[in-house]
Coordinates of C-alpha atoms in Angstrom, one line a residue:
M1 CA -21.6 42.3 94.8
S2 CA -23.9 44.9 93.8
Y3 CA -24.5 48.2 95.6
N4 CA -27.6 46.7 97.3
G5 CA -25.8 43.8 98.5
T6 CA -27.1 41.2 96.1
V7 CA -24.3 38.8 94.7
R8 CA -23.9 39.3 91.0
C9 CA -21.8 37.1 88.7
S10 CA -18.9 38.9 86.7
Y11 CA -19.3 36.3 83.9
C12 CA -23.1 36.1 83.1
H13 CA -24.1 39.2 85.1
Q14 CA -26.9 37.4 86.8
T15 CA -27.6 37.6 90.4
G16 CA -27.7 35.0 93.1
H17 CA -24.2 33.5 92.4
N18 CA -20.6 34.5 91.8
R19 CA -18.1 33.7 89.1
R20 CA -17.0 30.5 90.9
K21 CA -20.4 29.0 91.0
C22 CA -21.6 30.3 87.6
P23 CA -23.2 27.4 85.6
D24 CA -22.8 29.1 82.3
L25 CA -19.1 29.6 82.9
T26 CA -18.8 25.9 83.9
D27 CA -20.7 24.9 80.8
A28 CA -18.3 27.0 78.6
I29 CA -15.3 25.5 80.2
G30 CA -16.8 22.0 79.3
R31 CA -17.3 23.0 75.7
Q32 CA -13.9 24.3 75.5
Y33 CA -12.5 21.1 76.6
H34 CA -14.4 18.9 74.1
N35 CA -13.6 21.4 71.4
N36 CA -9.9 21.2 72.0
I37 CA -10.2 17.3 72.1
L38 CA -11.7 17.5 68.6
S39 CA -9.1 19.8 67.4
V40 CA -6.5 17.3 68.7
K41 CA -8.0 14.5 66.7
H42 CA -8.5 16.6 63.5
S43 CA -4.9 17.9 63.8
R44 CA -3.4 14.4 64.0
E45 CA -5.6 13.2 61.0
Q46 CA -4.0 16.1 59.0
G47 CA -0.5 15.0 60.3
N48 CA 0.0 18.2 62.2
E49 CA 1.6 16.8 65.4
A50 CA 2.7 20.4 66.7
D51 CA -0.8 21.8 66.6
A52 CA -2.2 18.5 68.3
E53 CA 0.3 19.0 71.0
W54 CA -0.9 22.5 71.5
Y55 CA -4.6 21.7 71.7
E56 CA -3.8 18.8 74.2
Q57 CA -2.3 21.3 76.6
R58 CA -5.2 23.6 76.2
A59 CA -7.5 20.6 76.8
E60 CA -5.7 19.7 79.9
L61 CA -5.9 23.2 81.3
K62 CA -9.6 23.1 80.7
R63 CA -9.9 19.7 82.3
Q64 CA -8.1 20.8 85.5
E65 CA -10.3 24.0 85.6
Y66 CA -13.5 22.0 85.2
L67 CA -12.3 19.5 87.8
K68 CA -11.6 22.1 90.3
R69 CA -15.2 23.6 90.0
T70 CA -17.2 20.5 89.8
K71 CA -15.0 17.5 90.9
I72 CA -15.8 15.8 87.9
D73 CA -13.1 14.5 85.3
L74 CA -14.1 15.4 81.7
A75 CA -11.7 12.7 80.4
T76 CA -13.6 9.9 82.4
G77 CA -17.1 11.7 83.2
E78 CA -16.5 10.4 86.8
K79 CA -16.7 12.3 90.0
V80 CA -13.3 12.5 91.7
S81 CA -12.6 12.8 95.5
N82 CA -10.7 15.6 97.0
K83 CA -7.9 13.1 98.1
A84 CA -7.8 11.6 94.5
A85 CA -7.6 15.2 92.9
K86 CA -4.9 16.2 95.1
A87 CA -3.0 13.0 94.3
A88 CA -3.3 13.6 90.6
R89 CA -2.0 17.2 91.1
M90 CA 0.8 16.0 93.2
K91 CA 2.0 13.9 90.3
K92 CA 2.8 16.9 88.3
V93 CA 4.5 18.8 91.1
T94 CA 8.4 19.1 91.0
C95 CA 10.3 19.4 94.3
G96 CA 12.3 22.5 94.7
Y97 CA 15.0 20.8 96.6
C98 CA 15.9 17.5 94.8
G99 CA 14.1 18.0 91.5
E100 CA 12.1 15.0 91.8
R101 CA 8.4 14.9 90.7
G102 CA 5.5 13.9 93.0
H103 CA 6.2 15.8 96.2
T104 CA 7.1 19.2 97.5
R105 CA 10.2 20.5 99.4
R106 CA 8.0 20.3 102.7
T107 CA 7.6 16.6 102.3
C108 CA 10.8 15.6 100.6
D109 CA 12.6 12.5 101.9
N110 CA 15.8 13.4 100.3
L111 CA 15.9 16.8 102.3
K112 CA 15.1 14.8 105.5
F113 CA 18.0 12.4 105.1
D114 CA 20.4 14.8 103.7
K115 CA 19.9 17.0 107.1
Q116 CA 20.6 13.6 109.0
V117 CA 23.8 13.0 106.9
F118 CA 25.0 16.7 107.1
I119 CA 24.7 16.8 110.9
E120 CA 26.6 13.7 111.5
H121 CA 29.3 14.6 108.9
T122 CA 29.6 18.1 110.6
R123 CA 30.1 16.2 114.0
R124 CA 33.1 14.3 112.6
T125 CA 34.5 17.4 110.7
R126 CA 34.4 19.3 114.0
L127 CA 36.2 16.7 115.9
A128 CA 39.0 16.5 113.2
A129 CA 39.1 20.4 113.0
L130 CA 39.7 20.8 116.7
E131 CA 42.5 18.3 116.9
T132 CA 44.2 20.0 114.0
A133 CA 43.9 23.4 115.7
R134 CA 45.1 22.2 118.9
E135 CA 48.2 20.6 117.2
I136 CA 49.0 24.0 115.9
G137 CA 49.4 25.2 119.5
I138 CA 47.9 28.6 119.4
G139 CA 44.2 29.7 120.6
L140 CA 42.1 32.4 122.0
N141 CA 44.5 35.1 123.5
S142 CA 47.5 34.0 121.5
I143 CA 49.9 36.6 120.0
V144 CA 51.2 35.5 116.7
P145 CA 53.4 36.9 113.9
L146 CA 51.7 36.6 110.6
R147 CA 52.8 37.6 107.1
L148 CA 49.8 39.5 105.7
W149 CA 49.2 41.6 102.7
G150 CA 47.6 45.0 103.4
Y151 CA 48.2 48.5 104.8
V152 CA 50.5 49.0 107.7
D153 CA 51.5 52.5 108.8
G154 CA 50.2 53.9 105.7
K155 CA 52.1 51.4 103.3
Y156 CA 50.4 48.6 101.3
G157 CA 52.5 45.4 100.7
N158 CA 53.5 42.2 102.3
H159 CA 54.1 42.8 106.1
I160 CA 54.9 40.8 109.1
T161 CA 52.8 42.0 112.2
H162 CA 51.9 40.6 115.6
R163 CA 48.3 39.6 115.7
Y164 CA 46.1 39.1 118.8
I165 CA 43.5 36.3 118.5
K166 CA 40.4 38.0 120.0
S167 CA 37.5 35.5 119.0
I168 CA 36.7 32.2 117.3
D169 CA 33.9 31.6 115.1
W170 CA 33.1 28.1 116.3
N171 CA 29.9 27.6 114.5
W172 CA 31.3 28.3 111.2
V173 CA 32.6 24.8 110.9
T174 CA 30.4 22.3 109.2
A175 CA 30.7 19.3 106.9
T176 CA 31.5 21.6 104.0
R177 CA 33.6 24.0 105.9
P178 CA 36.3 21.9 107.8
H179 CA 38.6 24.4 109.4
I180 CA 38.1 26.7 112.5
P181 CA 38.3 30.5 111.7
A182 CA 39.5 33.0 114.1
V183 CA 39.4 36.9 114.3
H184 CA 42.9 38.5 115.0
V185 CA 43.8 42.3 115.4
D186 CA 47.1 44.2 115.2
V187 CA 48.4 44.2 118.7
R188 CA 49.5 47.8 118.6
K189 CA 45.8 48.8 118.0
L190 CA 44.2 46.9 120.8
A191 CA 43.7 50.0 122.7
E192 CA 42.0 51.9 119.8
P193 CA 38.0 52.0 120.0
N194 CA 37.7 51.3 116.2
Q195 CA 39.7 48.4 115.3
G196 CA 37.7 47.4 112.0
I197 CA 40.6 48.3 109.6
H198 CA 43.1 46.6 111.7
T199 CA 41.2 43.3 112.0
G200 CA 41.4 40.3 109.9
R201 CA 40.0 36.7 109.7
D202 CA 41.9 33.4 109.1
T203 CA 41.4 29.8 109.9
F204 CA 43.9 28.2 112.2
V205 CA 45.5 26.2 109.4
S206 CA 46.0 29.5 107.4
M207 CA 47.6 31.2 110.3
R208 CA 49.9 28.4 110.8
N209 CA 51.1 28.8 107.2
K210 CA 51.4 32.6 107.6
M211 CA 53.3 32.1 111.0
E212 CA 55.8 29.7 109.1
E213 CA 56.2 32.4 106.3
A214 CA 57.0 35.1 108.8
Q215 CA 59.5 32.9 110.7
Q216 CA 61.3 32.2 107.4
V217 CA 61.8 36.0 106.7
S218 CA 62.0 37.6 109.9
D219 CA 63.8 37.1 113.3
M220 CA 61.2 39.5 114.8
P221 CA 60.6 38.3 118.5
T222 CA 57.2 37.3 119.6
P223 CA 55.8 39.2 122.6
A224 CA 54.4 37.1 125.6
S225 CA 50.9 35.8 124.8
L226 CA 48.2 35.5 127.5
I227 CA 47.4 31.7 128.4
P228 CA 45.7 30.6 125.0
T229 CA 42.4 28.7 125.1
L230 CA 40.8 26.5 122.6
D231 CA 37.7 25.2 124.3
P232 CA 34.6 25.0 122.1
P233 CA 31.2 25.9 123.5
A234 CA 28.8 23.3 125.0
G235 CA 27.2 20.9 122.3
W236 CA 29.6 22.0 119.6
L237 CA 31.5 18.8 119.2
D238 CA 28.0 16.8 119.2
A239 CA 26.8 19.2 116.5
S240 CA 23.9 20.1 118.8
P241 CA 20.9 21.9 117.4
A242 CA 21.8 25.2 118.9
T243 CA 25.3 25.1 117.2
M244 CA 23.8 24.1 113.9
A245 CA 20.9 26.4 113.5
E246 CA 22.5 29.1 111.4
A247 CA 24.5 26.4 109.3
M248 CA 21.3 24.3 108.7
K249 CA 19.4 27.5 107.6
E250 CA 22.2 28.4 105.2
E251 CA 23.0 24.9 103.7
F252 CA 19.3 24.1 103.3
S253 CA 17.9 27.4 102.4
S254 CA 14.8 27.6 100.2
Q255 CA 16.1 30.6 98.3
G256 CA 19.3 31.6 96.5
D257 CA 22.1 29.4 95.4
K258 CA 21.7 26.9 98.2
S259 CA 18.0 26.1 97.4
E260 CA 19.0 23.1 95.3
R261 CA 20.4 19.9 96.6
N262 CA 24.2 20.0 97.1
W263 CA 26.3 17.7 94.8
I264 CA 27.7 16.0 97.9
F265 CA 24.4 14.4 98.5
K266 CA 23.6 13.9 94.8
W267 CA 26.8 12.1 94.2
P268 CA 28.3 11.1 97.7
E269 CA 31.7 10.0 98.0
G270 CA 34.5 9.9 100.6
E271 CA 33.4 10.7 104.2
T272 CA 29.9 11.6 103.1
A273 CA 29.5 8.0 101.7
E274 CA 30.8 6.8 104.9
V275 CA 28.5 8.7 107.0
I276 CA 25.6 7.5 104.9
R277 CA 26.6 3.8 105.3
E278 CA 26.9 4.3 109.0
L279 CA 23.5 5.7 109.4
G280 CA 22.1 2.7 107.4
L281 CA 20.6 5.3 104.7
E282 CA 22.2 3.5 101.5
E283 CA 18.8 2.8 100.0
Y284 CA 17.9 6.5 99.7
Y285 CA 21.2 7.2 97.9
P286 CA 21.1 5.2 94.7
T287 CA 24.4 6.8 93.3
L288 CA 26.3 5.7 96.4
P289 CA 29.5 4.1 95.0
S290 CA 29.9 0.4 95.8

């Protein structure tokens, strides 16, 4: 827009329209399309396929540019509706999740069904993880001897220390993370305000193995524990949305390493395959083993 408020085109420098509506630029784009089409024909007649493909790409860019400005397809000379133009564009779109063409991540059916499978698989996984953890016989408030690597009393090495289980990360458990982790701290440091360097994290299965190692090499008595509890929060066993929010955000992130489809959905097997069949989604997983 000029200083006096009149619209001036940055292409032809005439007043009364902008670059988007400039008829001269529209005509120029049309001529560029037709010139590139002629160059395609000439290059092929000369046996130069590489140049022909380059001119084809240029012609397609100009066709799309002209179509956007006028809704007319230069390849056919016909007017194209907005709906048809969008459908044509979508055929060339590649989904950022599944890698297939013709749709985006927002409308991806593969993503929708994978989420259903992931939630049901997580529900099964949590049921099995809780059963395993309860069989071990420890829980929140337990005091257990563990054989751990690290610094104890200023010395680095393999030590046996009594650890107090202070918290459990229930929502960590998903279809791809099948064991329940707990945070534990050296019982001698429970009264200290800063317990960071004295704190560790292990799954219940890992703690069982470290307890067995400690018992094999030491007769250190275990101090009395408070009454241990191992009761998951409401909705956890059912994989309710509240307990799945962070896991879903991580597993199906649109950025980073998790932005593309996990191989367990691309090539389902084992329990994942069973879940797909139970949910009746076989037709959406062509690589499902028979």
